[in-house]
Amino acid sequence: QVQLAESGGGLVQAGDSLRLSCVGSGAAFSRDSVGWFRQAPGKEREFIAAINWSGGSTYYEDSVKGRFTISRDNAKNTVWLQINSLKPEDTAVYYCAADSTLYWNRLKYAPYWGQGTQVTVSS
């Protein structure tokens, strides 16, 4: 059993940076792949980035490549999502999800999800 808790969201201005955190509980977290998703108002949940258990492999959707960086520290049971040059269209609730899968496209079926953290970017 893994429990996830996101934090780090807030109200920021366009061009600012944020670092979101996903803290996992349970021994399995350090062996899981972790993905970040976001859901904007009136839109479907969007997969944006992922990292494998060791941190040695990462994935980014084209829409965030170059501005978002995912990283992890298993000693701290934490995965981060660094977001630079924030844009109003980044406004969304950001979620992390964990699963033992090795396939990024399976993370949307992950059994463990956090409650989300709101990011609001003003222009």
Short mmCIF file of N, CA, C and O in Angstrom, two decimals:
data_model
loop_
_atom_site.label_atom_id
_atom_site.label_comp_id
_atom_site.label_asym_id
_atom_site.label_seq_id
_atom_site.Cartn_x
_atom_site.Cartn_y
_atom_site.Cartn_z
N GLN A 1 0.84 -1.19 0.00
CA GLN A 1 0.00 0.00 0.00
C GLN A 1 0.88 1.24 0.00
O GLN A 1 1.81 1.34 0.78
N VAL A 2 0.58 2.16 -0.89
CA VAL A 2 1.33 3.42 -1.01
C VAL A 2 0.36 4.57 -0.88
O VAL A 2 -0.71 4.57 -1.50
N GLN A 3 0.71 5.54 -0.07
CA GLN A 3 -0.07 6.77 0.02
C GLN A 3 0.78 7.92 -0.48
O GLN A 3 1.98 7.99 -0.18
N LEU A 4 0.15 8.80 -1.24
CA LEU A 4 0.87 9.91 -1.87
C LEU A 4 0.29 11.23 -1.42
O LEU A 4 -0.94 11.35 -1.27
N ALA A 5 1.15 12.22 -1.26
CA ALA A 5 0.69 13.55 -0.88
C ALA A 5 1.48 14.59 -1.66
O ALA A 5 2.71 14.65 -1.56
N GLU A 6 0.76 15.38 -2.45
CA GLU A 6 1.40 16.46 -3.21
C GLU A 6 1.37 17.75 -2.41
O GLU A 6 0.47 17.98 -1.60
N SER A 7 2.33 18.60 -2.70
CA SER A 7 2.37 19.94 -2.11
C SER A 7 3.20 20.83 -3.01
O SER A 7 3.85 20.36 -3.96
N GLY A 8 3.18 22.12 -2.72
CA GLY A 8 4.01 23.05 -3.45
C GLY A 8 3.27 23.93 -4.44
O GLY A 8 3.88 24.82 -5.05
N GLY A 9 1.99 23.67 -4.64
CA GLY A 9 1.23 24.50 -5.56
C GLY A 9 0.95 25.87 -4.96
O GLY A 9 1.27 26.16 -3.80
N GLY A 10 0.34 26.73 -5.77
CA GLY A 10 0.00 28.05 -5.28
C GLY A 10 -0.40 28.97 -6.41
O GLY A 10 -0.52 28.55 -7.57
N LEU A 11 -0.59 30.23 -6.06
CA LEU A 11 -0.93 31.27 -7.03
C LEU A 11 0.35 32.02 -7.37
O LEU A 11 0.99 32.60 -6.48
N VAL A 12 0.72 31.99 -8.63
CA VAL A 12 1.96 32.62 -9.08
C VAL A 12 1.68 33.44 -10.33
O VAL A 12 0.61 33.35 -10.92
N GLN A 13 2.68 34.22 -10.71
CA GLN A 13 2.57 35.02 -11.93
C GLN A 13 3.27 34.31 -13.08
O GLN A 13 4.18 33.49 -12.87
N ALA A 14 2.84 34.63 -14.27
CA ALA A 14 3.48 34.08 -15.46
C ALA A 14 4.98 34.38 -15.42
O ALA A 14 5.38 35.50 -15.06
N GLY A 15 5.77 33.38 -15.73
CA GLY A 15 7.22 33.52 -15.71
C GLY A 15 7.87 33.02 -14.43
O GLY A 15 9.08 32.80 -14.39
N ASP A 16 7.06 32.84 -13.38
CA ASP A 16 7.59 32.33 -12.12
C ASP A 16 7.91 30.84 -12.23
O ASP A 16 7.59 30.19 -13.23
N SER A 17 8.49 30.34 -11.16
CA SER A 17 8.80 28.91 -11.06
C SER A 17 8.17 28.33 -9.81
O SER A 17 7.94 29.04 -8.82
N LEU A 18 7.89 27.05 -9.86
CA LEU A 18 7.38 26.31 -8.71
C LEU A 18 8.06 24.95 -8.67
O LEU A 18 8.43 24.40 -9.73
N ARG A 19 8.18 24.40 -7.47
CA ARG A 19 8.62 23.02 -7.34
C ARG A 19 7.55 22.25 -6.55
O ARG A 19 7.31 22.55 -5.37
N LEU A 20 6.94 21.33 -7.23
CA LEU A 20 5.92 20.49 -6.61
C LEU A 20 6.58 19.26 -6.03
O LEU A 20 7.53 18.72 -6.59
N SER A 21 6.05 18.82 -4.90
CA SER A 21 6.57 17.63 -4.23
C SER A 21 5.50 16.56 -4.16
O SER A 21 4.32 16.86 -4.00
N CYS A 22 5.93 15.33 -4.27
CA CYS A 22 5.07 14.16 -4.09
C CYS A 22 5.78 13.26 -3.09
O CYS A 22 6.82 12.67 -3.43
N VAL A 23 5.23 13.20 -1.90
CA VAL A 23 5.83 12.37 -0.85
C VAL A 23 5.04 11.08 -0.74
O VAL A 23 3.82 11.09 -0.62
N GLY A 24 5.75 9.97 -0.80
CA GLY A 24 5.11 8.66 -0.73
C GLY A 24 5.40 7.94 0.57
O GLY A 24 6.50 8.06 1.10
N SER A 25 4.43 7.22 1.05
CA SER A 25 4.63 6.39 2.23
C SER A 25 4.53 4.94 1.81
O SER A 25 3.86 4.61 0.84
N GLY A 26 5.22 4.08 2.53
CA GLY A 26 5.21 2.67 2.17
C GLY A 26 6.50 2.29 1.47
O GLY A 26 7.04 3.06 0.67
N ALA A 27 6.98 1.12 1.79
CA ALA A 27 8.28 0.67 1.27
C ALA A 27 8.27 0.53 -0.24
O ALA A 27 9.31 0.68 -0.89
N ALA A 28 7.11 0.29 -0.82
CA ALA A 28 7.05 0.06 -2.27
C ALA A 28 7.32 1.32 -3.07
O ALA A 28 7.68 1.24 -4.24
N PHE A 29 7.16 2.48 -2.47
CA PHE A 29 7.28 3.73 -3.24
C PHE A 29 8.64 3.85 -3.90
O PHE A 29 8.76 4.31 -5.04
N SER A 30 9.68 3.45 -3.20
CA SER A 30 11.03 3.57 -3.77
C SER A 30 11.27 2.61 -4.93
O SER A 30 12.26 2.75 -5.64
N ARG A 31 10.37 1.67 -5.13
CA ARG A 31 10.50 0.72 -6.23
C ARG A 31 9.52 1.03 -7.36
O ARG A 31 9.48 0.31 -8.36
N ASP A 32 8.70 2.06 -7.19
CA ASP A 32 7.66 2.39 -8.16
C ASP A 32 8.11 3.45 -9.15
O ASP A 32 8.90 4.34 -8.82
N SER A 33 7.55 3.36 -10.34
CA SER A 33 7.58 4.50 -11.25
C SER A 33 6.56 5.52 -10.75
O SER A 33 5.53 5.15 -10.18
N VAL A 34 6.86 6.79 -10.97
CA VAL A 34 5.95 7.87 -10.53
C VAL A 34 5.69 8.80 -11.69
O VAL A 34 6.63 9.20 -12.42
N GLY A 35 4.45 9.13 -11.87
CA GLY A 35 4.08 10.06 -12.93
C GLY A 35 3.40 11.29 -12.36
O GLY A 35 2.80 11.25 -11.28
N TRP A 36 3.54 12.38 -13.09
CA TRP A 36 2.81 13.60 -12.78
C TRP A 36 1.76 13.81 -13.86
O TRP A 36 2.04 13.66 -15.06
N PHE A 37 0.58 14.19 -13.41
CA PHE A 37 -0.54 14.48 -14.28
C PHE A 37 -1.10 15.85 -13.89
O PHE A 37 -0.85 16.34 -12.78
N ARG A 38 -1.87 16.44 -14.77
CA ARG A 38 -2.56 17.66 -14.40
C ARG A 38 -3.93 17.68 -15.05
O ARG A 38 -4.15 17.06 -16.09
N GLN A 39 -4.84 18.38 -14.40
CA GLN A 39 -6.19 18.50 -14.92
C GLN A 39 -6.63 19.95 -14.78
O GLN A 39 -6.76 20.47 -13.67
N ALA A 40 -6.83 20.57 -15.93
CA ALA A 40 -7.32 21.94 -15.98
C ALA A 40 -8.84 21.92 -15.95
O ALA A 40 -9.47 20.92 -16.31
N PRO A 41 -9.46 23.02 -15.53
CA PRO A 41 -10.93 23.07 -15.46
C PRO A 41 -11.56 22.74 -16.80
O PRO A 41 -11.16 23.30 -17.84
N GLY A 42 -12.49 21.82 -16.79
CA GLY A 42 -13.21 21.46 -17.99
C GLY A 42 -12.44 20.59 -18.97
O GLY A 42 -12.92 20.33 -20.08
N LYS A 43 -11.25 20.13 -18.56
CA LYS A 43 -10.43 19.31 -19.45
C LYS A 43 -10.14 17.95 -18.82
O LYS A 43 -10.28 17.77 -17.61
N GLU A 44 -9.72 17.03 -19.64
CA GLU A 44 -9.37 15.70 -19.15
C GLU A 44 -8.00 15.74 -18.46
O GLU A 44 -7.19 16.63 -18.71
N ARG A 45 -7.78 14.77 -17.59
CA ARG A 45 -6.49 14.66 -16.94
C ARG A 45 -5.41 14.38 -17.98
O ARG A 45 -5.60 13.53 -18.87
N GLU A 46 -4.30 15.08 -17.88
CA GLU A 46 -3.22 15.01 -18.86
C GLU A 46 -1.96 14.47 -18.20
O GLU A 46 -1.52 14.96 -17.16
N PHE A 47 -1.36 13.48 -18.82
CA PHE A 47 -0.09 12.92 -18.37
C PHE A 47 1.03 13.84 -18.84
O PHE A 47 1.08 14.17 -20.03
N ILE A 48 1.93 14.26 -17.94
CA ILE A 48 2.93 15.23 -18.34
C ILE A 48 4.37 14.78 -18.15
O ILE A 48 5.25 15.18 -18.91
N ALA A 49 4.64 13.95 -17.14
CA ALA A 49 6.03 13.55 -16.89
C ALA A 49 6.06 12.29 -16.04
O ALA A 49 5.10 12.00 -15.32
N ALA A 50 7.17 11.57 -16.11
CA ALA A 50 7.31 10.36 -15.32
C ALA A 50 8.77 10.07 -15.05
O ALA A 50 9.66 10.55 -15.78
N ILE A 51 9.00 9.27 -14.02
CA ILE A 51 10.35 8.88 -13.65
C ILE A 51 10.32 7.45 -13.17
O ILE A 51 9.36 7.03 -12.51
N ASN A 52 11.36 6.69 -13.51
CA ASN A 52 11.37 5.31 -13.06
C ASN A 52 11.86 5.21 -11.63
O ASN A 52 12.22 6.22 -10.99
N TRP A 53 11.92 4.00 -11.10
CA TRP A 53 12.19 3.83 -9.67
C TRP A 53 13.54 4.38 -9.25
O TRP A 53 13.69 4.92 -8.15
N SER A 54 14.53 4.28 -10.12
CA SER A 54 15.88 4.70 -9.74
C SER A 54 16.15 6.16 -10.06
O SER A 54 17.15 6.73 -9.59
N GLY A 55 15.28 6.76 -10.88
CA GLY A 55 15.55 8.12 -11.34
C GLY A 55 16.41 8.16 -12.58
O GLY A 55 16.70 9.23 -13.10
N GLY A 56 16.79 7.00 -13.07
CA GLY A 56 17.67 6.94 -14.21
C GLY A 56 16.99 7.12 -15.55
O GLY A 56 17.67 7.30 -16.57
N SER A 57 15.68 7.09 -15.55
CA SER A 57 14.93 7.25 -16.80
C SER A 57 13.75 8.17 -16.55
O SER A 57 13.03 8.02 -15.56
N THR A 58 13.59 9.14 -17.44
CA THR A 58 12.49 10.09 -17.30
C THR A 58 11.78 10.24 -18.63
O THR A 58 12.32 9.91 -19.70
N TYR A 59 10.57 10.78 -18.55
CA TYR A 59 9.77 11.00 -19.75
C TYR A 59 9.02 12.32 -19.58
O TYR A 59 8.57 12.65 -18.48
N TYR A 60 8.89 13.06 -20.68
CA TYR A 60 8.12 14.31 -20.68
C TYR A 60 7.24 14.36 -21.92
O TYR A 60 7.68 14.01 -23.02
N GLU A 61 6.03 14.83 -21.73
CA GLU A 61 5.19 15.13 -22.88
C GLU A 61 5.77 16.34 -23.60
O GLU A 61 6.39 17.22 -22.99
N ASP A 62 5.54 16.40 -24.89
CA ASP A 62 6.09 17.50 -25.69
C ASP A 62 5.62 18.86 -25.17
O ASP A 62 6.35 19.84 -25.26
N SER A 63 4.41 18.89 -24.62
CA SER A 63 3.84 20.16 -24.17
C SER A 63 4.60 20.79 -23.01
O SER A 63 4.49 22.00 -22.77
N VAL A 64 5.41 19.99 -22.29
CA VAL A 64 6.12 20.52 -21.12
C VAL A 64 7.63 20.36 -21.24
O VAL A 64 8.38 20.83 -20.37
N LYS A 65 8.07 19.73 -22.29
CA LYS A 65 9.50 19.46 -22.44
C LYS A 65 10.28 20.76 -22.48
O LYS A 65 9.90 21.70 -23.17
N GLY A 66 11.35 20.83 -21.71
CA GLY A 66 12.19 22.01 -21.66
C GLY A 66 11.87 22.94 -20.50
O GLY A 66 12.73 23.72 -20.09
N ARG A 67 10.65 22.87 -19.96
CA ARG A 67 10.28 23.74 -18.83
C ARG A 67 10.06 22.96 -17.54
O ARG A 67 10.17 23.53 -16.46
N PHE A 68 9.75 21.68 -17.67
CA PHE A 68 9.47 20.84 -16.51
C PHE A 68 10.63 19.86 -16.32
O PHE A 68 11.17 19.33 -17.28
N THR A 69 10.97 19.63 -15.04
CA THR A 69 11.99 18.65 -14.72
C THR A 69 11.50 17.77 -13.58
O THR A 69 11.11 18.30 -12.53
N ILE A 70 11.53 16.48 -13.79
CA ILE A 70 11.13 15.53 -12.75
C ILE A 70 12.37 14.90 -12.15
O ILE A 70 13.34 14.62 -12.86
N SER A 71 12.34 14.72 -10.85
CA SER A 71 13.48 14.10 -10.15
C SER A 71 12.97 13.40 -8.91
O SER A 71 11.81 13.58 -8.52
N ARG A 72 13.83 12.60 -8.29
CA ARG A 72 13.40 11.91 -7.07
C ARG A 72 14.59 11.66 -6.16
O ARG A 72 15.73 11.59 -6.61
N ASP A 73 14.27 11.48 -4.89
CA ASP A 73 15.24 11.07 -3.89
C ASP A 73 14.56 9.99 -3.07
O ASP A 73 13.69 10.29 -2.24
N ASN A 74 14.92 8.76 -3.29
CA ASN A 74 14.26 7.65 -2.60
C ASN A 74 14.56 7.63 -1.10
O ASN A 74 13.76 7.09 -0.33
N ALA A 75 15.68 8.22 -0.70
CA ALA A 75 15.97 8.30 0.73
C ALA A 75 14.96 9.20 1.44
O ALA A 75 14.71 9.06 2.64
N LYS A 76 14.37 10.12 0.67
CA LYS A 76 13.37 11.04 1.23
C LYS A 76 11.96 10.66 0.79
O LYS A 76 11.00 11.38 1.11
N ASN A 77 11.84 9.56 0.05
CA ASN A 77 10.53 9.12 -0.46
C ASN A 77 9.80 10.25 -1.18
O ASN A 77 8.58 10.42 -1.03
N THR A 78 10.53 11.00 -1.96
CA THR A 78 9.97 12.19 -2.60
C THR A 78 10.32 12.25 -4.08
O THR A 78 11.44 11.93 -4.48
N VAL A 79 9.32 12.65 -4.85
CA VAL A 79 9.49 12.96 -6.27
C VAL A 79 9.11 14.42 -6.44
O VAL A 79 8.09 14.87 -5.92
N TRP A 80 9.93 15.15 -7.18
CA TRP A 80 9.67 16.58 -7.41
C TRP A 80 9.35 16.83 -8.88
O TRP A 80 9.81 16.11 -9.77
N LEU A 81 8.60 17.89 -9.09
CA LEU A 81 8.36 18.40 -10.43
C LEU A 81 8.70 19.88 -10.42
O LEU A 81 7.97 20.68 -9.81
N GLN A 82 9.81 20.22 -11.01
CA GLN A 82 10.23 21.62 -11.12
C GLN A 82 9.58 22.20 -12.36
O GLN A 82 9.72 21.64 -13.46
N ILE A 83 8.89 23.31 -12.19
CA ILE A 83 8.21 23.96 -13.30
C ILE A 83 8.77 25.37 -13.44
O ILE A 83 8.66 26.18 -12.52
N ASN A 84 9.36 25.65 -14.57
CA ASN A 84 9.92 26.97 -14.84
C ASN A 84 9.10 27.70 -15.89
O ASN A 84 8.35 27.10 -16.65
N SER A 85 9.27 29.01 -15.93
CA SER A 85 8.59 29.85 -16.93
C SER A 85 7.11 29.52 -17.01
O SER A 85 6.57 29.23 -18.09
N LEU A 86 6.45 29.56 -15.87
CA LEU A 86 5.04 29.19 -15.82
C LEU A 86 4.20 30.07 -16.73
O LEU A 86 4.45 31.28 -16.88
N LYS A 87 3.20 29.46 -17.34
CA LYS A 87 2.27 30.12 -18.25
C LYS A 87 0.85 29.98 -17.71
O LYS A 87 0.56 29.02 -17.00
N PRO A 88 -0.03 30.88 -18.07
CA PRO A 88 -1.43 30.74 -17.61
C PRO A 88 -2.03 29.39 -17.99
O PRO A 88 -2.85 28.85 -17.22
N GLU A 89 -1.62 28.84 -19.11
CA GLU A 89 -2.17 27.55 -19.52
C GLU A 89 -1.65 26.38 -18.69
O GLU A 89 -2.11 25.25 -18.84
N ASP A 90 -0.72 26.64 -17.78
CA ASP A 90 -0.27 25.61 -16.84
C ASP A 90 -1.21 25.51 -15.63
O ASP A 90 -1.05 24.63 -14.79
N THR A 91 -2.18 26.42 -15.55
CA THR A 91 -3.13 26.39 -14.45
C THR A 91 -3.90 25.08 -14.45
O THR A 91 -4.52 24.71 -15.45
N ALA A 92 -3.83 24.36 -13.33
CA ALA A 92 -4.44 23.05 -13.23
C ALA A 92 -4.23 22.50 -11.83
O ALA A 92 -3.45 23.05 -11.05
N VAL A 93 -4.92 21.41 -11.54
CA VAL A 93 -4.59 20.62 -10.36
C VAL A 93 -3.57 19.58 -10.79
O VAL A 93 -3.78 18.89 -11.79
N TYR A 94 -2.48 19.51 -10.07
CA TYR A 94 -1.40 18.59 -10.41
C TYR A 94 -1.43 17.39 -9.45
O TYR A 94 -1.49 17.57 -8.22
N TYR A 95 -1.37 16.20 -10.05
CA TYR A 95 -1.44 14.96 -9.29
C TYR A 95 -0.19 14.12 -9.55
O TYR A 95 0.35 14.13 -10.66
N CYS A 96 0.21 13.36 -8.54
CA CYS A 96 1.21 12.34 -8.77
C CYS A 96 0.56 10.97 -8.60
O CYS A 96 -0.44 10.83 -7.88
N ALA A 97 1.13 10.00 -9.28
CA ALA A 97 0.62 8.64 -9.24
C ALA A 97 1.79 7.67 -9.23
O ALA A 97 2.83 7.96 -9.85
N ALA A 98 1.65 6.56 -8.54
CA ALA A 98 2.74 5.59 -8.42
C ALA A 98 2.26 4.20 -8.80
O ALA A 98 1.15 3.79 -8.49
N ASP A 99 3.16 3.48 -9.48
CA ASP A 99 2.83 2.12 -9.91
C ASP A 99 4.14 1.38 -10.17
O ASP A 99 5.17 2.00 -10.47
N SER A 100 4.08 0.07 -10.09
CA SER A 100 5.28 -0.73 -10.36
C SER A 100 5.54 -0.91 -11.86
O SER A 100 6.55 -1.48 -12.24
N THR A 101 4.67 -0.38 -12.70
CA THR A 101 4.82 -0.57 -14.14
C THR A 101 6.12 0.02 -14.67
O THR A 101 6.64 1.00 -14.12
N LEU A 102 6.63 -0.56 -15.72
CA LEU A 102 7.82 -0.04 -16.40
C LEU A 102 7.42 0.76 -17.64
O LEU A 102 8.28 1.29 -18.34
N TYR A 103 6.13 0.83 -17.91
CA TYR A 103 5.65 1.48 -19.12
C TYR A 103 4.94 2.78 -18.77
O TYR A 103 3.94 2.78 -18.06
N TRP A 104 5.45 3.87 -19.32
CA TRP A 104 4.90 5.19 -19.00
C TRP A 104 3.41 5.25 -19.32
O TRP A 104 2.64 5.86 -18.56
N ASN A 105 3.00 4.65 -20.43
CA ASN A 105 1.60 4.79 -20.83
C ASN A 105 0.66 3.99 -19.94
O ASN A 105 -0.56 4.06 -20.13
N ARG A 106 1.19 3.22 -19.02
CA ARG A 106 0.34 2.48 -18.08
C ARG A 106 0.14 3.25 -16.79
O ARG A 106 -0.69 2.86 -15.96
N LEU A 107 0.87 4.34 -16.60
CA LEU A 107 0.77 5.07 -15.33
C LEU A 107 -0.62 5.67 -15.12
O LEU A 107 -1.03 5.91 -13.98
N LYS A 108 -1.35 5.92 -16.20
CA LYS A 108 -2.70 6.46 -16.03
C LYS A 108 -3.62 5.45 -15.34
O LYS A 108 -4.68 5.83 -14.84
N TYR A 109 -3.21 4.21 -15.29
CA TYR A 109 -3.97 3.17 -14.59
C TYR A 109 -3.38 2.88 -13.21
O TYR A 109 -3.75 1.91 -12.57
N ALA A 110 -2.48 3.74 -12.74
CA ALA A 110 -1.81 3.51 -11.47
C ALA A 110 -2.82 3.35 -10.34
O ALA A 110 -3.84 4.05 -10.30
N PRO A 111 -2.54 2.47 -9.40
CA PRO A 111 -3.47 2.25 -8.29
C PRO A 111 -3.38 3.30 -7.19
O PRO A 111 -4.29 3.42 -6.37
N TYR A 112 -2.28 4.06 -7.19
CA TYR A 112 -2.07 5.00 -6.09
C TYR A 112 -1.97 6.43 -6.63
O TYR A 112 -1.15 6.70 -7.52
N TRP A 113 -2.80 7.28 -6.07
CA TRP A 113 -2.88 8.69 -6.49
C TRP A 113 -2.91 9.59 -5.27
O TRP A 113 -3.48 9.23 -4.23
N GLY A 114 -2.32 10.77 -5.42
CA GLY A 114 -2.47 11.77 -4.39
C GLY A 114 -3.75 12.57 -4.59
O GLY A 114 -4.49 12.35 -5.54
N GLN A 115 -3.97 13.52 -3.70
CA GLN A 115 -5.18 14.34 -3.74
C GLN A 115 -5.04 15.55 -4.65
O GLN A 115 -6.04 16.19 -4.98
N GLY A 116 -3.81 15.85 -5.04
CA GLY A 116 -3.59 16.95 -5.96
C GLY A 116 -3.19 18.24 -5.26
O GLY A 116 -3.50 18.46 -4.09
N THR A 117 -2.51 19.08 -6.00
CA THR A 117 -2.15 20.42 -5.53
C THR A 117 -2.46 21.42 -6.64
O THR A 117 -2.16 21.18 -7.80
N GLN A 118 -3.10 22.51 -6.26
CA GLN A 118 -3.57 23.49 -7.25
C GLN A 118 -2.44 24.44 -7.64
O GLN A 118 -1.77 25.00 -6.76
N VAL A 119 -2.27 24.60 -8.93
CA VAL A 119 -1.35 25.61 -9.46
C VAL A 119 -2.18 26.59 -10.28
O VAL A 119 -2.89 26.18 -11.20
N THR A 120 -2.09 27.85 -9.93
CA THR A 120 -2.81 28.90 -10.66
C THR A 120 -1.81 29.95 -11.10
O THR A 120 -1.06 30.48 -10.27
N VAL A 121 -1.79 30.20 -12.39
CA VAL A 121 -0.83 31.14 -12.97
C VAL A 121 -1.59 32.32 -13.53
O VAL A 121 -2.42 32.17 -14.43
N SER A 122 -1.30 33.49 -13.01
CA SER A 122 -1.95 34.70 -13.50
C SER A 122 -1.09 35.37 -14.56
O SER A 122 0.14 35.31 -14.51
N SER A 123 -1.75 36.01 -15.49
CA SER A 123 -1.01 36.64 -16.59
C SER A 123 -0.62 38.07 -16.25
O SER A 123 -1.04 38.63 -15.27
#
